[in-house]
Structures are given as C-alpha cells and as structure tokens.
XYZ file of N, CA and C in Angstrom:
837
model
N -36.204 157.362 173.957
C -37.373 156.742 174.567
C -37.720 157.412 175.901
N -36.689 157.736 176.694
C -36.921 158.379 177.987
C -37.545 159.757 177.802
N -37.093 160.483 176.773
C -37.636 161.809 176.511
C -39.113 161.729 176.132
N -39.441 160.766 175.283
C -40.839 160.579 174.888
C -41.689 160.221 176.101
N -41.152 159.347 176.966
C -41.883 158.947 178.172
C -42.130 160.143 179.080
N -41.146 161.035 179.158
C -41.304 162.239 179.978
C -42.438 163.102 179.448
N -42.479 163.268 178.131
C -43.539 164.072 177.521
C -44.906 163.425 177.721
N -44.987 162.117 177.507
C -46.258 161.410 177.660
C -46.742 161.438 179.110
N -45.793 161.450 180.041
C -46.153 161.421 181.463
C -46.767 162.732 181.929
N -46.810 163.708 181.043
C -47.444 164.974 181.397
C -48.921 164.820 181.723
N -49.533 163.723 181.284
C -50.960 163.516 181.563
C -51.201 162.979 182.973
N -50.142 162.567 183.667
C -50.312 162.008 185.017
C -50.735 163.120 185.970
N -51.845 162.907 186.661
C -52.393 163.899 187.579
C -52.071 163.531 189.027
N -52.013 164.537 189.858
C -51.714 164.335 191.271
C -52.724 163.376 191.911
N -52.225 162.271 192.437
C -53.063 161.346 193.177
C -53.988 160.479 192.347
N -53.915 160.585 191.028
C -54.814 159.806 190.180
C -54.096 158.558 189.662
N -54.820 157.434 189.557
C -54.186 156.165 189.179
C -53.632 156.166 187.756
N -52.573 155.393 187.589
C -51.891 155.259 186.303
C -51.819 153.777 185.941
N -52.059 153.451 184.686
C -51.861 152.093 184.185
C -50.746 152.154 183.147
N -49.711 151.358 183.356
C -48.551 151.387 182.470
C -48.431 150.084 181.698
N -48.565 150.175 180.383
C -48.372 149.010 179.515
C -46.891 148.639 179.487
N -46.552 147.438 179.043
C -45.141 147.032 178.984
C -44.294 148.040 178.211
N -43.170 148.427 178.822
C -42.288 149.434 178.242
C -40.829 149.002 178.347
N -39.975 149.683 177.584
C -38.542 149.523 177.788
C -38.187 150.075 179.164
N -37.108 149.569 179.748
C -36.737 149.950 181.113
C -36.583 151.457 181.277
N -35.958 152.115 180.302
C -35.718 153.557 180.424
C -37.027 154.328 180.497
N -37.998 153.943 179.674
C -39.297 154.615 179.677
C -40.064 154.301 180.954
N -39.998 153.058 181.370
C -40.720 152.655 182.575
C -40.225 153.420 183.797
N -38.916 153.562 183.931
C -38.351 154.257 185.092
C -38.809 155.705 185.143
N -38.897 156.337 183.980
C -39.355 157.724 183.921
C -40.791 157.829 184.417
N -41.664 156.961 183.915
C -43.077 157.003 184.301
C -43.235 156.698 185.787
N -42.513 155.698 186.279
C -42.604 155.345 187.698
C -42.155 156.501 188.584
N -41.098 157.183 188.182
C -40.585 158.307 188.973
C -41.589 159.442 189.024
N -42.154 159.785 187.874
C -43.123 160.883 187.824
C -44.390 160.511 188.587
N -44.833 159.270 188.454
C -46.018 158.824 189.191
C -45.777 158.910 190.698
N -44.596 158.521 191.133
C -44.265 158.582 192.559
C -44.236 160.024 193.040
N -43.638 160.913 192.243
C -43.562 162.329 192.614
C -44.947 162.946 192.746
N -45.904 162.431 191.991
C -47.254 162.991 192.006
C -48.222 162.134 192.821
N -47.660 161.223 193.601
C -48.469 160.351 194.477
C -49.573 159.649 193.696
N -49.245 159.237 192.487
C -50.212 158.564 191.622
C -49.978 157.057 191.688
N -50.923 156.300 192.230
C -50.753 154.842 192.293
C -50.642 154.256 190.886
N -49.700 153.339 190.698
C -49.434 152.826 189.360
C -49.654 151.320 189.279
N -50.344 150.894 188.250
C -50.535 149.476 187.944
C -49.658 149.143 186.751
N -48.743 148.205 186.932
C -47.811 147.848 185.871
C -48.256 146.538 185.226
N -48.587 146.620 183.947
C -49.029 145.433 183.223
C -47.837 144.492 183.031
N -48.052 143.240 183.384
C -46.973 142.264 183.333
C -46.419 141.947 184.703
N -46.739 142.825 185.680
C -46.340 142.590 187.072
C -47.561 142.551 187.984
N -48.333 143.635 187.963
C -49.535 143.678 188.799
C -50.697 142.942 188.135
N -50.701 142.943 186.834
C -51.699 142.187 186.073
C -50.965 141.414 184.984
N -51.098 140.091 185.018
C -50.421 139.228 184.054
C -51.373 138.877 182.914
N -50.806 138.458 181.798
C -51.614 138.190 180.609
C -50.978 137.085 179.776
N -51.812 136.411 179.004
C -51.324 135.437 178.031
C -52.381 135.240 176.960
N -51.945 134.780 175.799
C -52.870 134.398 174.735
C -53.014 132.887 174.790
N -54.191 132.438 175.166
C -54.423 131.005 175.345
C -54.433 130.278 174.007
N -55.048 130.893 173.017
C -55.108 130.320 171.672
C -55.387 131.438 170.683
N -54.965 131.253 169.443
C -55.208 132.291 168.450
C -55.381 131.688 167.066
N -56.108 132.418 166.231
C -56.330 132.044 164.837
C -56.566 133.336 164.070
N -56.855 133.227 162.772
C -57.111 134.428 161.987
C -58.404 135.130 162.397
N -59.253 134.462 163.147
C -60.507 135.083 163.579
C -60.375 135.790 164.925
N -59.239 135.626 165.590
C -59.050 136.294 166.873
C -58.272 135.439 167.844
N -58.320 135.813 169.120
C -57.592 135.063 170.133
C -58.318 135.098 171.471
N -57.979 134.128 172.299
C -58.529 134.058 173.649
C -57.467 134.554 174.617
N -57.816 135.565 175.384
C -56.884 136.210 176.303
C -57.225 135.825 177.733
N -56.214 135.513 178.514
C -56.412 135.253 179.938
C -55.615 136.260 180.757
N -56.254 136.766 181.815
C -55.653 137.771 182.690
C -55.777 137.324 184.134
N -54.765 137.646 184.942
C -54.841 137.365 186.374
C -53.913 138.309 187.129
N -54.317 138.674 188.327
C -53.531 139.591 189.135
C -52.342 138.906 189.785
N -51.389 139.710 190.251
C -50.194 139.154 190.889
C -50.547 138.364 192.141
N -51.627 138.758 192.817
C -52.033 138.035 194.025
C -52.618 136.663 193.696
N -52.942 136.445 192.428
C -53.506 135.156 191.999
C -52.476 134.274 191.292
N -51.207 134.668 191.345
C -50.196 133.906 190.615
C -50.099 132.462 191.110
N -50.197 132.263 192.423
C -50.124 130.897 192.951
C -51.302 130.063 192.448
N -52.482 130.676 192.393
C -53.652 129.963 191.879
C -53.458 129.602 190.404
N -52.854 130.523 189.651
C -52.607 130.244 188.240
C -51.613 129.102 188.087
N -50.582 129.098 188.916
C -49.598 128.012 188.876
C -50.253 126.668 189.180
N -51.142 126.669 190.184
C -51.838 125.432 190.558
C -52.769 124.973 189.440
N -53.404 125.948 188.765
C -54.301 125.608 187.658
C -53.526 124.946 186.524
N -52.339 125.464 186.240
C -51.513 124.903 185.166
C -51.026 123.503 185.525
N -50.613 123.324 186.776
C -50.038 122.043 187.199
C -51.103 120.987 187.488
N -52.218 121.423 188.100
C -53.266 120.466 188.484
C -54.644 121.037 188.131
N -54.969 121.130 186.852
C -56.231 121.760 186.439
C -57.474 121.076 186.987
N -57.366 119.785 187.281
C -58.540 119.058 187.769
C -58.789 119.287 189.252
N -57.844 119.924 189.941
C -57.955 120.059 191.392
C -58.344 121.462 191.853
N -58.603 122.367 190.927
C -58.943 123.730 191.322
C -60.150 124.233 190.541
N -60.978 125.010 191.214
C -62.153 125.592 190.560
C -61.882 127.034 190.120
N -60.756 127.579 190.567
C -60.417 128.963 190.205
C -60.085 129.070 188.720
N -60.507 130.167 188.111
C -60.201 130.413 186.705
C -59.779 131.870 186.522
N -58.821 132.125 185.641
C -58.447 133.513 185.352
C -59.540 134.200 184.545
N -59.437 135.498 184.414
C -60.362 136.242 183.568
C -60.101 135.828 182.123
N -61.147 135.474 181.406
C -60.995 135.024 180.021
C -61.804 135.927 179.097
N -61.136 136.462 178.074
C -61.774 137.370 177.130
C -61.543 136.893 175.700
N -62.540 137.062 174.868
C -62.394 136.819 173.436
C -62.016 138.142 172.773
N -60.978 138.111 171.941
C -60.477 139.328 171.313
C -60.306 139.102 169.811
N -61.006 139.867 168.975
C -60.881 139.661 167.527
C -59.609 140.248 166.925
N -58.871 141.051 167.686
C -57.634 141.646 167.184
C -56.508 140.622 167.204
N -55.618 140.698 166.219
C -54.551 139.719 166.068
C -53.205 140.295 166.506
N -52.329 139.421 166.983
C -50.997 139.840 167.400
C -50.867 139.867 168.913
N -49.693 139.446 169.400
C -49.506 139.376 170.853
C -49.527 140.761 171.495
N -49.123 141.784 170.748
C -49.161 143.137 171.297
C -50.591 143.562 171.621
N -51.571 142.976 170.925
C -52.964 143.304 171.239
C -53.408 142.661 172.547
N -52.742 141.583 172.942
C -53.008 140.995 174.257
C -52.558 141.972 175.340
N -51.400 142.579 175.131
C -50.907 143.587 176.072
C -51.844 144.791 176.122
N -52.321 145.210 174.960
C -53.264 146.328 174.916
C -54.552 145.988 175.658
N -55.028 144.759 175.472
C -56.255 144.333 176.146
C -56.065 144.320 177.657
N -54.915 143.833 178.109
C -54.632 143.804 179.550
C -54.598 145.217 180.114
N -54.008 146.135 179.366
C -53.927 147.528 179.807
C -55.317 148.140 179.917
N -56.144 147.899 178.905
C -57.512 148.423 178.925
C -58.308 147.821 180.073
N -58.141 146.520 180.290
C -58.886 145.855 181.364
C -58.497 146.425 182.722
N -57.208 146.670 182.926
C -56.760 147.232 184.203
C -57.398 148.596 184.448
N -57.482 149.408 183.396
C -58.107 150.721 183.532
C -59.594 150.592 183.861
N -60.252 149.623 183.242
C -61.672 149.386 183.525
C -61.870 148.990 184.981
N -61.014 148.118 185.483
C -61.133 147.671 186.871
C -60.917 148.820 187.849
N -60.017 149.726 187.525
C -59.808 150.901 188.375
C -61.063 151.763 188.376
N -61.644 151.960 187.194
C -62.872 152.756 187.093
C -64.002 152.107 187.880
N -64.112 150.782 187.795
C -65.158 150.086 188.561
C -64.922 150.242 190.051
N -63.662 150.221 190.451
C -63.339 150.395 191.863
C -63.698 151.772 192.381
N -63.817 152.730 191.464
C -64.181 154.096 191.851
C -65.674 154.355 191.670
N -66.421 153.286 191.383
C -67.869 153.416 191.344
C -68.511 153.420 189.978
N -67.707 153.358 188.926
C -68.283 153.302 187.579
C -68.901 151.923 187.372
N -70.155 151.893 186.970
C -70.869 150.622 186.843
C -70.696 150.035 185.442
N -69.906 148.988 185.365
C -69.699 148.253 184.118
C -69.784 146.776 184.461
N -70.727 146.086 183.889
C -70.914 144.673 184.222
C -69.843 143.804 183.569
N -69.645 142.618 184.136
C -68.716 141.657 183.538
C -69.133 141.322 182.109
N -70.448 141.186 181.912
C -70.959 140.849 180.581
C -70.651 141.958 179.578
N -70.786 143.207 180.013
C -70.506 144.338 179.124
C -69.030 144.389 178.758
N -68.172 144.078 179.721
C -66.731 144.066 179.453
C -66.399 143.007 178.412
N -66.918 141.805 178.608
C -66.632 140.719 177.663
C -67.187 141.030 176.275
N -68.384 141.606 176.239
C -68.985 141.955 174.953
C -68.166 143.031 174.251
N -67.680 143.998 175.034
C -66.882 145.077 174.457
C -65.602 144.572 173.826
N -64.879 143.722 174.554
C -63.639 143.176 174.006
C -63.915 142.298 172.782
N -64.990 141.537 172.825
C -65.306 140.609 171.735
C -65.726 141.325 170.454
N -66.165 142.567 170.566
C -66.672 143.280 169.392
C -65.755 144.420 168.936
N -64.601 144.567 169.569
C -63.715 145.685 169.230
C -63.178 145.545 167.804
N -63.043 146.671 167.123
C -62.479 146.703 165.773
C -61.363 147.738 165.729
N -60.289 147.428 164.995
C -59.171 148.359 164.869
C -58.641 148.265 163.442
N -59.212 149.037 162.529
C -58.798 148.954 161.124
C -57.305 149.226 160.952
N -56.689 148.469 160.059
C -55.296 148.722 159.736
C -54.300 148.218 160.752
N -54.733 147.376 161.677
C -53.819 146.781 162.656
C -53.834 145.268 162.459
N -52.914 144.781 161.645
C -52.889 143.384 161.230
C -54.314 142.936 160.885
N -54.920 143.736 160.031
C -56.316 143.518 159.644
C -56.389 142.681 158.368
N -57.118 141.610 158.426
C -57.314 140.759 157.254
C -58.487 141.306 156.445
N -58.194 141.753 155.217
C -59.260 142.305 154.377
C -59.662 141.339 153.266
N -58.933 140.236 153.132
C -59.300 139.218 152.141
C -58.681 137.891 152.549
N -59.378 136.805 152.226
C -58.908 135.481 152.637
C -58.115 134.759 151.552
N -58.560 134.826 150.303
C -57.883 134.107 149.218
C -57.716 135.030 148.018
N -56.510 135.555 147.791
C -55.324 135.366 148.631
C -55.466 136.121 149.950
N -54.710 135.689 150.935
C -54.751 136.345 152.233
C -54.074 137.710 152.121
N -54.826 138.761 152.429
C -54.289 140.126 152.392
C -54.409 140.731 153.784
N -53.285 141.173 154.314
C -53.234 141.766 155.648
C -52.776 143.214 155.521
N -53.539 144.127 156.102
C -53.176 145.544 156.105
C -52.727 145.924 157.508
N -51.537 146.503 157.594
C -51.012 146.907 158.898
C -50.375 148.288 158.765
N -50.719 149.176 159.671
C -50.238 150.558 159.583
C -48.886 150.754 160.259
N -48.095 149.687 160.363
C -46.748 149.799 160.932
C -45.978 150.890 160.195
N -45.494 151.888 160.941
C -44.834 153.026 160.294
C -43.562 153.463 161.018
N -43.082 152.633 161.944
C -41.806 152.896 162.608
C -41.189 151.555 162.990
N -39.995 151.603 163.565
C -39.295 150.356 163.851
C -40.048 149.502 164.861
N -40.594 150.130 165.900
C -41.294 149.365 166.930
C -42.497 148.632 166.351
N -43.311 149.334 165.572
C -44.503 148.680 165.006
C -44.122 147.677 163.920
N -42.997 147.913 163.225
C -42.528 146.930 162.248
C -42.088 145.649 162.943
N -41.466 145.789 164.103
C -41.089 144.609 164.891
C -42.323 143.820 165.312
N -43.357 144.536 165.737
C -44.607 143.873 166.123
C -45.239 143.171 164.924
N -45.174 143.814 163.764
C -45.697 143.190 162.550
C -44.909 141.930 162.220
N -43.593 142.001 162.324
C -42.760 140.835 162.018
C -43.084 139.680 162.964
N -43.249 139.978 164.250
C -43.597 138.929 165.208
C -44.949 138.309 164.871
N -45.910 139.162 164.490
C -47.235 138.647 164.125
C -47.152 137.792 162.861
N -46.322 138.206 161.909
C -46.132 137.407 160.697
C -45.584 136.030 161.040
N -44.547 136.009 161.860
C -43.947 134.729 162.241
C -44.949 133.855 162.983
N -45.797 134.499 163.789
C -46.745 133.770 164.625
C -47.923 133.228 163.821
N -48.452 134.043 162.921
C -49.681 133.681 162.211
C -49.432 133.103 160.817
N -48.374 133.555 160.168
C -48.143 133.176 158.774
C -47.187 131.997 158.648
N -46.297 131.863 159.617
C -45.324 130.775 159.570
C -44.351 130.941 158.420
N -44.132 129.886 157.649
C -43.140 129.936 156.573
C -43.757 130.222 155.206
N -45.003 130.689 155.179
C -45.624 131.040 153.902
C -44.902 132.231 153.271
N -44.832 132.258 151.950
C -44.175 133.357 151.253
C -44.981 134.642 151.426
N -44.269 135.771 151.374
C -44.906 137.068 151.617
C -44.578 138.043 150.489
N -45.611 138.667 149.944
C -45.454 139.792 149.022
C -45.782 141.057 149.809
N -44.831 141.974 149.886
C -45.002 143.182 150.691
C -45.230 144.397 149.807
N -46.352 145.071 150.024
C -46.602 146.385 149.432
C -46.194 147.401 150.485
N -45.222 148.244 150.156
C -44.650 149.122 151.181
C -44.562 150.556 150.681
N -45.036 151.469 151.529
C -44.881 152.898 151.287
C -44.712 153.587 152.622
N -43.871 154.610 152.682
C -43.592 155.239 153.973
C -43.280 156.720 153.793
N -43.366 157.452 154.872
C -42.991 158.862 154.864
C -41.474 158.994 154.949
N -40.949 160.045 154.354
C -39.500 160.242 154.293
C -38.861 160.379 155.667
N -39.621 160.892 156.641
C -39.031 161.153 157.954
C -39.060 159.931 158.872
N -39.470 158.790 158.374
C -39.528 157.573 159.191
C -38.239 156.757 159.040
N -38.047 155.833 159.976
C -36.863 154.971 159.958
C -37.099 153.826 158.973
N -37.005 154.146 157.699
C -37.310 153.154 156.661
C -36.275 152.040 156.651
N -35.006 152.394 156.822
C -33.967 151.360 156.852
C -34.193 150.401 158.020
N -34.601 150.948 159.154
C -34.895 150.096 160.305
C -36.040 149.148 160.017
N -37.102 149.673 159.392
C -38.247 148.827 159.055
C -37.860 147.767 158.034
N -37.076 148.162 157.031
C -36.627 147.197 156.025
C -35.776 146.095 156.652
N -34.925 146.469 157.608
C -34.049 145.469 158.233
C -34.848 144.383 158.930
N -36.040 144.736 159.399
C -36.900 143.779 160.094
C -37.776 142.997 159.116
N -38.307 143.687 158.112
C -39.320 143.080 157.247
C -38.759 142.392 156.004
N -37.753 142.980 155.378
C -37.280 142.442 154.098
C -36.795 140.996 154.176
N -36.110 140.577 155.255
C -35.693 139.167 155.299
C -36.864 138.184 155.225
N -38.061 138.679 155.503
C -39.241 137.814 155.523
C -40.020 137.876 154.213
N -39.557 138.710 153.270
C -40.329 139.025 152.075
C -39.777 138.326 150.833
N -40.680 137.804 150.015
C -40.313 137.204 148.732
C -40.404 138.231 147.606
N -41.484 139.000 147.592
C -41.686 140.045 146.587
C -41.928 141.376 147.299
N -41.329 142.447 146.774
C -41.522 143.779 147.348
C -42.028 144.723 146.266
N -43.161 145.351 146.548
C -43.731 146.346 145.645
C -43.731 147.679 146.378
N -42.942 148.622 145.880
C -42.855 149.938 146.509
C -43.935 150.844 145.945
N -44.562 151.598 146.833
C -45.604 152.526 146.403
C -45.527 153.775 147.270
N -46.441 154.691 147.073
C -46.448 155.903 147.893
C -47.867 156.436 148.002
N -48.130 157.076 149.128
C -49.438 157.688 149.338
C -49.429 159.090 148.738
N -50.545 159.780 148.840
C -50.630 161.149 148.332
C -50.139 162.164 149.355
N -49.700 161.694 150.518
C -49.216 162.607 151.553
C -47.943 163.305 151.070
N -47.805 164.605 151.345
C -46.629 165.344 150.848
C -45.290 164.837 151.384
N -45.295 164.137 152.512
C -44.036 163.628 153.062
C -43.713 162.217 152.567
N -44.536 161.670 151.708
C -44.317 160.298 151.248
C -43.009 160.183 150.472
N -42.211 159.159 150.795
C -40.995 158.904 150.024
C -41.372 158.380 148.649
N -40.648 158.840 147.632
C -40.910 158.385 146.272
C -40.704 156.878 146.176
N -41.578 156.226 145.443
C -41.508 154.769 145.319
C -40.167 154.322 144.738
N -39.626 155.089 143.789
C -38.339 154.723 143.188
C -37.205 154.757 144.209
N -37.290 155.683 145.157
C -36.272 155.744 146.213
C -36.374 154.523 147.127
N -37.591 154.077 147.367
C -37.773 152.868 148.177
C -37.160 151.659 147.477
N -37.291 151.615 146.158
C -36.681 150.521 145.394
C -35.164 150.552 145.567
N -34.574 151.747 145.503
C -33.127 151.884 145.689
C -32.703 151.422 147.078
N -33.495 151.772 148.082
C -33.185 151.333 149.446
C -33.282 149.818 149.567
N -34.282 149.249 148.919
C -34.453 147.792 148.965
C -33.235 147.093 148.375
N -32.659 147.674 147.326
C -31.467 147.092 146.707
C -30.311 147.036 147.699
N -30.246 148.029 148.607
C -29.190 148.034 149.620
C -29.322 146.854 150.580
N -30.520 146.310 150.654
C -30.770 145.145 151.507
C -30.787 143.852 150.692
N -30.303 143.950 149.458
C -30.205 142.760 148.622
C -31.523 142.240 148.106
N -32.517 143.117 148.007
C -33.841 142.691 147.558
C -34.262 143.511 146.339
N -34.633 142.840 145.279
C -35.168 143.543 144.111
C -36.600 143.962 144.409
N -37.054 144.999 143.730
C -38.404 145.502 143.984
C -38.924 146.194 142.739
N -40.228 146.320 142.660
C -40.864 147.086 141.594
C -41.556 148.282 142.225
N -41.796 149.304 141.412
C -42.406 150.523 141.935
C -43.667 150.871 141.170
N -44.640 151.379 141.879
C -45.855 151.907 141.268
C -46.390 153.018 142.155
N -46.859 154.075 141.527
C -47.398 155.195 142.291
C -48.840 154.954 142.706
N -49.475 153.987 142.075
C -50.894 153.723 142.310
C -51.059 152.523 143.239
N -51.688 152.731 144.378
C -51.830 151.654 145.358
C -52.773 150.566 144.853
N -53.773 150.957 144.078
C -54.643 149.955 143.469
C -53.869 149.050 142.527
N -52.967 149.645 141.740
C -52.122 148.860 140.833
C -51.180 147.959 141.628
N -50.684 148.470 142.754
C -49.808 147.659 143.609
C -50.542 146.423 144.112
N -51.797 146.595 144.497
C -52.594 145.456 144.951
C -52.805 144.448 143.822
N -53.091 144.965 142.626
C -53.297 144.077 141.478
C -52.035 143.277 141.178
N -50.873 143.952 141.210
C -49.603 143.264 140.967
C -49.348 142.195 142.023
N -49.628 142.549 143.274
C -49.385 141.603 144.366
C -50.254 140.363 144.219
N -51.501 140.555 143.823
C -52.408 139.414 143.628
C -51.887 138.524 142.502
N -51.357 139.138 141.450
C -50.792 138.360 140.341
C -49.575 137.555 140.791
N -48.790 138.134 141.717
C -47.583 137.469 142.207
C -47.881 136.387 143.236
N -49.012 136.528 143.911
C -49.329 135.639 145.039
C -49.731 134.253 144.547
N -48.742 133.423 144.329
C -48.997 132.054 143.883
C -49.179 131.133 145.087
N -50.020 130.147 144.936
C -50.228 129.192 146.020
C -50.777 129.868 147.256
N -50.071 129.698 148.364
C -50.562 130.264 149.623
C -49.788 131.512 150.023
N -49.183 132.200 149.054
C -48.437 133.427 149.360
C -49.364 134.478 149.956
N -48.842 135.214 150.926
C -49.616 136.210 151.666
C -49.209 137.609 151.211
N -50.187 138.489 151.086
C -49.922 139.881 150.719
C -50.025 140.744 151.974
N -48.971 141.501 152.244
C -48.944 142.402 153.390
C -48.819 143.829 152.885
N -49.613 144.731 153.427
C -49.502 146.158 153.124
C -49.038 146.852 154.395
N -47.942 147.623 154.312
C -47.404 148.239 155.529
C -46.546 149.451 155.185
N -46.070 150.133 156.234
C -45.131 151.237 156.096
C -45.686 152.599 156.432
N -47.008 152.744 156.370
C -47.605 154.058 156.566
C -49.088 153.921 156.877
N -49.566 154.764 157.771
C -51.002 154.803 158.059
C -51.765 155.219 156.798
N -51.172 156.137 156.034
C -51.827 156.629 154.816
C -51.899 155.536 153.753
N -50.830 154.753 153.620
C -50.824 153.647 152.661
C -51.828 152.581 153.079
N -51.867 152.285 154.376
C -52.817 151.289 154.878
C -54.254 151.720 154.592
N -54.551 152.986 154.865
C -55.907 153.492 154.633
C -56.260 153.451 153.149
N -55.310 153.852 152.304
C -55.566 153.856 150.863
C -55.748 152.442 150.326
N -54.963 151.497 150.845
C -55.079 150.103 150.400
C -56.440 149.528 150.762
N -56.913 149.824 151.967
C -58.234 149.349 152.374
C -59.299 149.904 151.434
N -59.231 151.211 151.205
C -60.235 151.861 150.363
C -60.204 151.300 148.942
N -59.000 151.148 148.388
C -58.870 150.643 147.019
C -59.368 149.208 146.902
N -59.020 148.378 147.890
C -59.430 146.975 147.806
C -60.945 146.834 147.879
N -61.565 147.558 148.793
C -63.019 147.479 148.916
C -63.699 148.004 147.651
N -63.068 148.999 147.015
C -63.613 149.537 145.769
C -63.434 148.533 144.625
N -62.248 147.934 144.547
C -61.940 146.979 143.473
C -62.819 145.738 143.533
N -63.132 145.316 144.742
C -63.873 144.063 144.918
C -65.343 144.283 145.224
N -65.747 145.561 145.272
C -67.133 145.906 145.634
C -67.522 145.298 146.975
N -66.515 145.210 147.864
C -66.761 144.691 149.209
C -67.113 145.845 150.129
N -68.199 145.752 150.897
C -68.537 146.839 151.820
C -67.435 147.048 152.843
N -67.060 148.303 153.025
C -66.114 148.650 154.086
C -66.888 148.683 155.385
N -66.612 147.731 156.277
C -67.433 147.617 157.487
C -67.304 148.828 158.393
N -66.254 149.646 158.178
C -66.121 150.852 158.979
C -67.104 151.932 158.536
N -67.684 151.749 157.341
C -68.635 152.731 156.835
C -70.062 152.213 156.846
N -70.275 151.051 157.503
C -71.619 150.483 157.540
C -72.165 150.538 158.942
C-alpha cells in the first residue's frame, strides 16, 4: 500500500493543494510526507472535512458535510436541534454505498479549494452536480424485480466495500452472485469476503484474455465450501440467476469491470431496456 501511495503521490506539485480521501495509515503517512516536502497544503477527509450519510435508500442517499472548525456546531445541532440555526452542507447523492459518501466529501473539498482560488461555481450548481452524477457499474441497480445490482468490484478492497454495501442495503435477503474475474486478481480474497454472504454462485468469464476460466472459479468456490455452476455466456448467467432468484433474492454481478460491463449490456439487450449511458 505504501509503494502504491508513493507512486500515486507523483502527481503532487510544489505548493499546490492536495485533498486526501480516507486511507490506511501507511498510505496516508506517505502522502503527508511527500506533501510536506513539496510545501503542498493538504486537506484530509475525515479530519479537516467530516462526512456522514444522513439517510439512504435504493434511490440514493443524503450526505452531510462539515469542517473541523464547525464540529462544535455540529455537536450542538445533534444535542439541541431546536436551539441552533446552523446547518451542515447537505447534498443529495444518487450513488449507493458509504464509500460514495467519502468520494463525495473528497470531491466537495476539491471544489471548495477551486472556489477559494477564484473558480466560479455556485452552490446551486454544486448541489445539482452531485444530485445528477452517474457511475455505471458501482453498486448500480439495473433492475428492481428481481433486484439486480452490478458492481465492478475486482480486488479485495472493492469487494469489502461491496460486502459492506450488501449488508447495509440488502440486509438478510438471499443473494445469487454472478462472478467472473481476471486471473491476476486476488480471487481467494474476494471469495473470502463475498461467499459467506451468497446463497447461489454462478461462475462466468468475460472475453478478456486474462479472464479466469469459469470452471476454475467453480473449483475455487469448492475450497470455500460453496457449490457453484459455470457458464461462459454472461447472458445465460443472468438467465440462470433470474430462475434461481425466488422471493426477494437479490442478484449481484461482480468480480471484474469487464464482467460488469458485459452484464449491463446483456441485460439491457435481453429486456430491451434503454442503456441510459447511451441516451
């Protein structure tokens, strides 16, 4: 993680502001050190700018942000809401998952820095921008009944975020997972996080040359005590998952950006639903 942070920190310019999203301690220390060496003022999300998700549903969430200098006001608002007129920054965000709250806070901090340097962006434009943002393949709901969620989680970190979002939004509903991944990814790590939450597992593969064979994914699933079926066709995988999805069971597609993209394309084709990214 520290090595990756060092490489990413190459974009830090002498004397130019830096916004740092929540990181592991090792990565954070690297970025802070490099920023200090280059006299780059740093805004740390979670310390200099705080965030929370006030409420959330499948249609989105309400995000609240406040600076560290306003922490006392926020405390007073929580304890005595009727006695204060101060309010934190409130944004509507259609993206799902708590990690998207962190992303929104990071983006907002960067916007505020730009405004401080003279870039003209109105409060209304900021709110409209956040309210209309789209991010295909990031805990994206492409169908309601049955509920189908496409997520491009393709490493352990993003699989953890997916698992947290599942626990947060899906609760104890059963899950059918369509999974395909590249051979060079930490598939065992992703399985260790996701498989305990899965009732049915359908292994598939994209057309990418690095894609792990679906049959190998089935073998790996067996190592985690989970039976699975394999299909090379993502459209067929979706059809099987829909057949398996009894009651309120949820279908999740994950493991690869390529699988997520193919699943979206296949589903919109199968259902003759317009792909809003192409309209």
